[in-house]
mmCIF file of C-alpha atoms in Angstrom:
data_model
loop_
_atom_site.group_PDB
_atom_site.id
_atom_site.type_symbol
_atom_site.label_atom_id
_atom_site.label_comp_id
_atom_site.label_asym_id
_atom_site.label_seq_id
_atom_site.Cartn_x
_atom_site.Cartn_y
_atom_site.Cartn_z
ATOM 1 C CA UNK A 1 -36.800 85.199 -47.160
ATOM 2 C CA UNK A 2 -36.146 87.988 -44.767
ATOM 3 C CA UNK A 3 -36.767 86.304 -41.787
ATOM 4 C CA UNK A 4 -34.554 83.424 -42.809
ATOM 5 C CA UNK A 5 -31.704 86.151 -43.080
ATOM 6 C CA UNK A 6 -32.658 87.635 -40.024
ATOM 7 C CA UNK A 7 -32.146 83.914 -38.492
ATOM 8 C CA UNK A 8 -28.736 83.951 -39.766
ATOM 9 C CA UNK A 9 -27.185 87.371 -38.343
ATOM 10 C CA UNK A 10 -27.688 89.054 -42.018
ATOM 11 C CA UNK A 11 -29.039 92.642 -41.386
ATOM 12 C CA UNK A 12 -30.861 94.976 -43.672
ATOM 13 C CA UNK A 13 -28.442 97.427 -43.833
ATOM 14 C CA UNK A 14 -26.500 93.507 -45.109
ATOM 15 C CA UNK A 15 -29.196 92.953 -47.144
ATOM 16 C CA UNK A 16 -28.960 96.225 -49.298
ATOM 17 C CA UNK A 17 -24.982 96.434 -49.245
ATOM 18 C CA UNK A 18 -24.963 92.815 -51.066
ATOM 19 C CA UNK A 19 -28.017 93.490 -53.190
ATOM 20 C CA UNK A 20 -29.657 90.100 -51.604
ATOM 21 C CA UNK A 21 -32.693 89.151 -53.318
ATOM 22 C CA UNK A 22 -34.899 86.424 -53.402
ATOM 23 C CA UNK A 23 -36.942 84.087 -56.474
ATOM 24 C CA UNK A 24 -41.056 83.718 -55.749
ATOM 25 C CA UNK A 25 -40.921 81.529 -59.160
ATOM 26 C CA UNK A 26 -39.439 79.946 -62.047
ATOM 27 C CA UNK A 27 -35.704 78.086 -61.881
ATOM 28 C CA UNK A 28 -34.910 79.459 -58.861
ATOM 29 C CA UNK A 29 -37.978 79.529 -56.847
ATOM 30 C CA UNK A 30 -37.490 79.405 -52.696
ATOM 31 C CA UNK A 31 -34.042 80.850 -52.638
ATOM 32 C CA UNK A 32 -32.137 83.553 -51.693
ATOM 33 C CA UNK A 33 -29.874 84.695 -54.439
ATOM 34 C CA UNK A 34 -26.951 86.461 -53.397
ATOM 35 C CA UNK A 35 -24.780 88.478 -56.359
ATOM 36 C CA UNK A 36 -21.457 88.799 -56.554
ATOM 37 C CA UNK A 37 -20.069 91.835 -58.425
ATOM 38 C CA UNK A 38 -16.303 92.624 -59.466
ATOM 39 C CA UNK A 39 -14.000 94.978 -59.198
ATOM 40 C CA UNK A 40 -15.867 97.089 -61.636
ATOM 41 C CA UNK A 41 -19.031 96.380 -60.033
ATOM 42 C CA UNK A 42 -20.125 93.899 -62.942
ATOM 43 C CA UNK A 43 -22.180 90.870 -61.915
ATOM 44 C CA UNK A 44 -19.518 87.759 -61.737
ATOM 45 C CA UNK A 45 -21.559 85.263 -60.073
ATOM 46 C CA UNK A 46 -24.595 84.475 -57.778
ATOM 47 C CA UNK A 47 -25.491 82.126 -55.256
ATOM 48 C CA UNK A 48 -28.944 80.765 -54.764
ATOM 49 C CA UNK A 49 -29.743 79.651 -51.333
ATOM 50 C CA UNK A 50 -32.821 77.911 -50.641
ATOM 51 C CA UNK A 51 -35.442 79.348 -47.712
ATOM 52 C CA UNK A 52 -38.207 76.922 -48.031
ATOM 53 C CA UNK A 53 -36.343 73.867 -46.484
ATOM 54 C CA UNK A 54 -35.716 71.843 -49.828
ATOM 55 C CA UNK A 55 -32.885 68.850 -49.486
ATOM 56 C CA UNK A 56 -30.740 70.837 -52.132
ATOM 57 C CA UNK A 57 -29.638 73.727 -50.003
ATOM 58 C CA UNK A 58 -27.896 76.001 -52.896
ATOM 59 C CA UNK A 59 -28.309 76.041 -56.694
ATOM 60 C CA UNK A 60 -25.933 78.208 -58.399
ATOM 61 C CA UNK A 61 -25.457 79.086 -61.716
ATOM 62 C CA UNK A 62 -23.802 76.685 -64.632
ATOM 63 C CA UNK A 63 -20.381 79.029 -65.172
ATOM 64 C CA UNK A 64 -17.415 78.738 -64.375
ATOM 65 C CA UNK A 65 -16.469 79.493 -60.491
ATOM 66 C CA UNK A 66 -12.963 81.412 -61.486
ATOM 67 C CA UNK A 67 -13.910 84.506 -60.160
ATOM 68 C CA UNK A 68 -12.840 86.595 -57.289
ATOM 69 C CA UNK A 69 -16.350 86.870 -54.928
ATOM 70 C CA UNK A 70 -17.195 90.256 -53.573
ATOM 71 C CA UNK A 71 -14.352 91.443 -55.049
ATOM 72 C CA UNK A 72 -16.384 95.067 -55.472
ATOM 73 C CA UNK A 73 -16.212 95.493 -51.725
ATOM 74 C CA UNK A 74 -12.588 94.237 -50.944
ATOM 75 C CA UNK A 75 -9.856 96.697 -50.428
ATOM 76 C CA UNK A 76 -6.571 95.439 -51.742
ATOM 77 C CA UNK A 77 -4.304 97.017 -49.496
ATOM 78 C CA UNK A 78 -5.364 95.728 -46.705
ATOM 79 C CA UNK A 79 -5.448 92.147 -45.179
ATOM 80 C CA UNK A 80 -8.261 89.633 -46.412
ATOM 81 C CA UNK A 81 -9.884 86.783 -44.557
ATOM 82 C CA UNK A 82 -10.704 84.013 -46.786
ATOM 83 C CA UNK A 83 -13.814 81.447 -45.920
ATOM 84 C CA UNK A 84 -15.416 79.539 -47.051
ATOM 85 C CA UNK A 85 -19.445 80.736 -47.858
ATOM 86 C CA UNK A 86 -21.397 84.060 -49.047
ATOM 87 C CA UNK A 87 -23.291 84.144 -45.711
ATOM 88 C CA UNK A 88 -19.625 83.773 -43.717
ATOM 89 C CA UNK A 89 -18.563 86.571 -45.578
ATOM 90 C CA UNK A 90 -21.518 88.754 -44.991
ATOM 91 C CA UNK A 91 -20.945 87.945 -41.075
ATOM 92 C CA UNK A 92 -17.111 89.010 -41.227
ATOM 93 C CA UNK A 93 -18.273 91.834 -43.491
ATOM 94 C CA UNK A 94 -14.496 93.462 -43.218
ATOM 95 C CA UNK A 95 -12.710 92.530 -46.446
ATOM 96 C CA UNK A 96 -13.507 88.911 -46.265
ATOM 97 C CA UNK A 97 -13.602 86.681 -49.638
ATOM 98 C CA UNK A 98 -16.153 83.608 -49.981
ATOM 99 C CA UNK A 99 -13.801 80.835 -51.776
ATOM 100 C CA UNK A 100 -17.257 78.883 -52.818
ATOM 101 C CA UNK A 101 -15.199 76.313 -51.580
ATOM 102 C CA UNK A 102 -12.020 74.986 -49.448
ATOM 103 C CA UNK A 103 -9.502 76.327 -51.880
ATOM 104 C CA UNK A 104 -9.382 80.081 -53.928
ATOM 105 C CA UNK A 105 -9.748 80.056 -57.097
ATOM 106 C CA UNK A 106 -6.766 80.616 -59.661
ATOM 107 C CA UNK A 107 -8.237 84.507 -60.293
ATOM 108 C CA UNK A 108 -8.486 85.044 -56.616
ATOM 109 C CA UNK A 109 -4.832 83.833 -56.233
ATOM 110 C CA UNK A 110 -3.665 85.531 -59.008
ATOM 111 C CA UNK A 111 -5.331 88.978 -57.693
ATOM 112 C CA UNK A 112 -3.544 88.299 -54.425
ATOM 113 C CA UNK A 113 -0.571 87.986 -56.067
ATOM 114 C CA UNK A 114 -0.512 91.076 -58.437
ATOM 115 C CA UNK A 115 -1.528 93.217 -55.426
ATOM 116 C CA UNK A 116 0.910 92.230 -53.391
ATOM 117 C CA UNK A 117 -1.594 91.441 -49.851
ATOM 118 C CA UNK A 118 0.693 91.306 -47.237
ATOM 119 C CA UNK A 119 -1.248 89.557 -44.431
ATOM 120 C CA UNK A 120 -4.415 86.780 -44.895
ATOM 121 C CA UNK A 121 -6.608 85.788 -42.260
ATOM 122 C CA UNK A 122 -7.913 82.221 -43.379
ATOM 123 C CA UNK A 123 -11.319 81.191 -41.792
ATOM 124 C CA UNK A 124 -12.950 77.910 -42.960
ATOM 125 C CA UNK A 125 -15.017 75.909 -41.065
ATOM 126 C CA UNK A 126 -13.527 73.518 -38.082
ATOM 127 C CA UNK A 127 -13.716 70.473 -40.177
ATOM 128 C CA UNK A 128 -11.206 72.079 -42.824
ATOM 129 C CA UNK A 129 -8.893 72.732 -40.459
ATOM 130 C CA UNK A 130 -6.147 70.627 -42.711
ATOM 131 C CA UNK A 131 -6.624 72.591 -45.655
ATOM 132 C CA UNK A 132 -6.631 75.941 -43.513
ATOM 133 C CA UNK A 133 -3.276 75.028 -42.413
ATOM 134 C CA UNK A 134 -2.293 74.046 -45.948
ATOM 135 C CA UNK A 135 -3.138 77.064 -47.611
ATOM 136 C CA UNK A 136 -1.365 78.450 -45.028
ATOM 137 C CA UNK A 137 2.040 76.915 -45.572
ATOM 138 C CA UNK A 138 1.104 77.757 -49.341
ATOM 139 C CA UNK A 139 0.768 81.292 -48.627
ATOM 140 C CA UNK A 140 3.891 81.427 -45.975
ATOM 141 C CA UNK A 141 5.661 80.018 -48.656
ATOM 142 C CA UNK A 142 5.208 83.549 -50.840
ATOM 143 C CA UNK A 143 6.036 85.851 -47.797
ATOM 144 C CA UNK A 144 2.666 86.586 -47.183
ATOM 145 C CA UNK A 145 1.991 86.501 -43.181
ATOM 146 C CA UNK A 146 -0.829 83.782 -42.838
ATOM 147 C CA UNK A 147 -3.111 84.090 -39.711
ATOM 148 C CA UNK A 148 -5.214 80.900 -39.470
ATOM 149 C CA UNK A 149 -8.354 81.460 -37.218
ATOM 150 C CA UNK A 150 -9.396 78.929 -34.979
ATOM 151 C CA UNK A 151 -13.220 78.088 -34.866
ATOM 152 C CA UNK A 152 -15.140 76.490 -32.243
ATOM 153 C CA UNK A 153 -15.873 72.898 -33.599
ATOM 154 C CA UNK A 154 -19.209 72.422 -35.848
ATOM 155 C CA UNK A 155 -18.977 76.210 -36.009
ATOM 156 C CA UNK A 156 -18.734 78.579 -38.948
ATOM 157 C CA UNK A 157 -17.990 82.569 -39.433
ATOM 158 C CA UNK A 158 -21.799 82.877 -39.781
ATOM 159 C CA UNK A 159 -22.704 80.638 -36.907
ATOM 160 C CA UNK A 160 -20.807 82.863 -34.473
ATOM 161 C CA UNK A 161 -21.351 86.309 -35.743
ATOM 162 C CA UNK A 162 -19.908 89.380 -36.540
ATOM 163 C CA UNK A 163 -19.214 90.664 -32.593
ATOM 164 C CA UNK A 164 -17.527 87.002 -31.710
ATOM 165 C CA UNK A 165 -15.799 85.819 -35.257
ATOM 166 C CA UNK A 166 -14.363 89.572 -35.436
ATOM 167 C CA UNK A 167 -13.278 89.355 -31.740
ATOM 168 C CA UNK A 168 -11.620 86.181 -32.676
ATOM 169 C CA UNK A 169 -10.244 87.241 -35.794
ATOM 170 C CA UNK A 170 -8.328 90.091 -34.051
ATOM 171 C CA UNK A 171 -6.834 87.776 -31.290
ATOM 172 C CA UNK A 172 -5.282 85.330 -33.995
ATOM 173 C CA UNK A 173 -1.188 85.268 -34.386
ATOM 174 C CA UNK A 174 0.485 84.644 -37.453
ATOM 175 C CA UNK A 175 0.259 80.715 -38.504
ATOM 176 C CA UNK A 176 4.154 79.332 -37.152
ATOM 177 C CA UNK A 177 6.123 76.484 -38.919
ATOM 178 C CA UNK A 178 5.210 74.335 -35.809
ATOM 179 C CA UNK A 179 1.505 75.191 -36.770
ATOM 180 C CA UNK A 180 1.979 73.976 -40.280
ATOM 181 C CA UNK A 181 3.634 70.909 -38.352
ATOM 182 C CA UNK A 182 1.085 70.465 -35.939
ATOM 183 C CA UNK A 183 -1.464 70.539 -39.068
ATOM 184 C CA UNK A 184 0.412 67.565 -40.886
ATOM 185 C CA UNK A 185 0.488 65.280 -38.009
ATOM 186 C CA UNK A 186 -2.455 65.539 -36.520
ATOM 187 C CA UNK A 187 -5.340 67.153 -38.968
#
């Protein structure tokens, strides 16, 4: 299990921060299982990635996904970068929020909301580049200032690392109507 998070740029000192653990039997046997805690520091959610090479990469748990992951280690006041997976998160390590998904949940937009974030960094894969730009123009559309970050195709957050997706992170402009445009017409 460790060396398969070694493989994928997750450190020890990674490993203790996020509590990452691992199953050697029962339900959840062969995976990784990464906790999420709130904003308490209350479990929320975990995700159970698999180690041992089965087909079905994760197995998570049968609740509901309207939570806000990592939200224990995200400070408010300053920006967020949204992706899309635990292990992207883990490589951007600054204040970045796995969606479990394309799109945030209604908590996580809610929280956004009630603390007023002034600037999100939105980092999903290459292939989601259309909903990127969408939640976006969603954002814009609130006055938040929406940075969309622009990954190197059939690359992730995780793929590239903390040193290169941080270095791209900080040369990324705020998202531009044209953008938005740009987005609509040609994906």
């Amino acid at each position: 299990a460790k060396s398969f998070l070694h493989k994928r740029g997750i450190t020890d000192w990674d490993i203790k921060k996020y509590k990452i653990g691992f199953c050697d039997s029962g339900l959840y046997e062969g995976r990784i299982i990464i906790p999420s805690y709130d904003d308490k520091g209350l479990l929320n959610y975990f995700v159970g990635r698999s180690f041992v090479g089965e087909k079905m990469k994760y197995k998570n748990p049968n609740v509901s996904r309207d939570i806000i992951p990592f939200d224990y280690f995200i400070g408010w006041k300053y920006p967020i970068v949204l992706c899309e997976g635990v292990f992207d998160a883990i490589s951007i390590r600054t204040n970045a929020i796995p969606m479990l998904s394309k799109k945030p949940s209604r908590s996580l937009l809610q929280k956004i909301f009630e603390k007023k974030v002034k600037t999100i960094y939105i980092a999903l894969d290459d292939d989601a580049k259309k909903d990127a730009y969408r939640l976006s123009e969603f954002f814009r559309d609130f006055g938040i200032d929406t940075k969309v970050v622009n990954l190197p195709k059939d690359k992730d957050p995780n793929d590239l690392g903390f040193d290169k997706i941080t270095d791209l992170i900080d040369k990324t402009i705020s998202s531009s109507f044209s953008d938005m445009i740009q987005a609509r017409l040609y994906g």
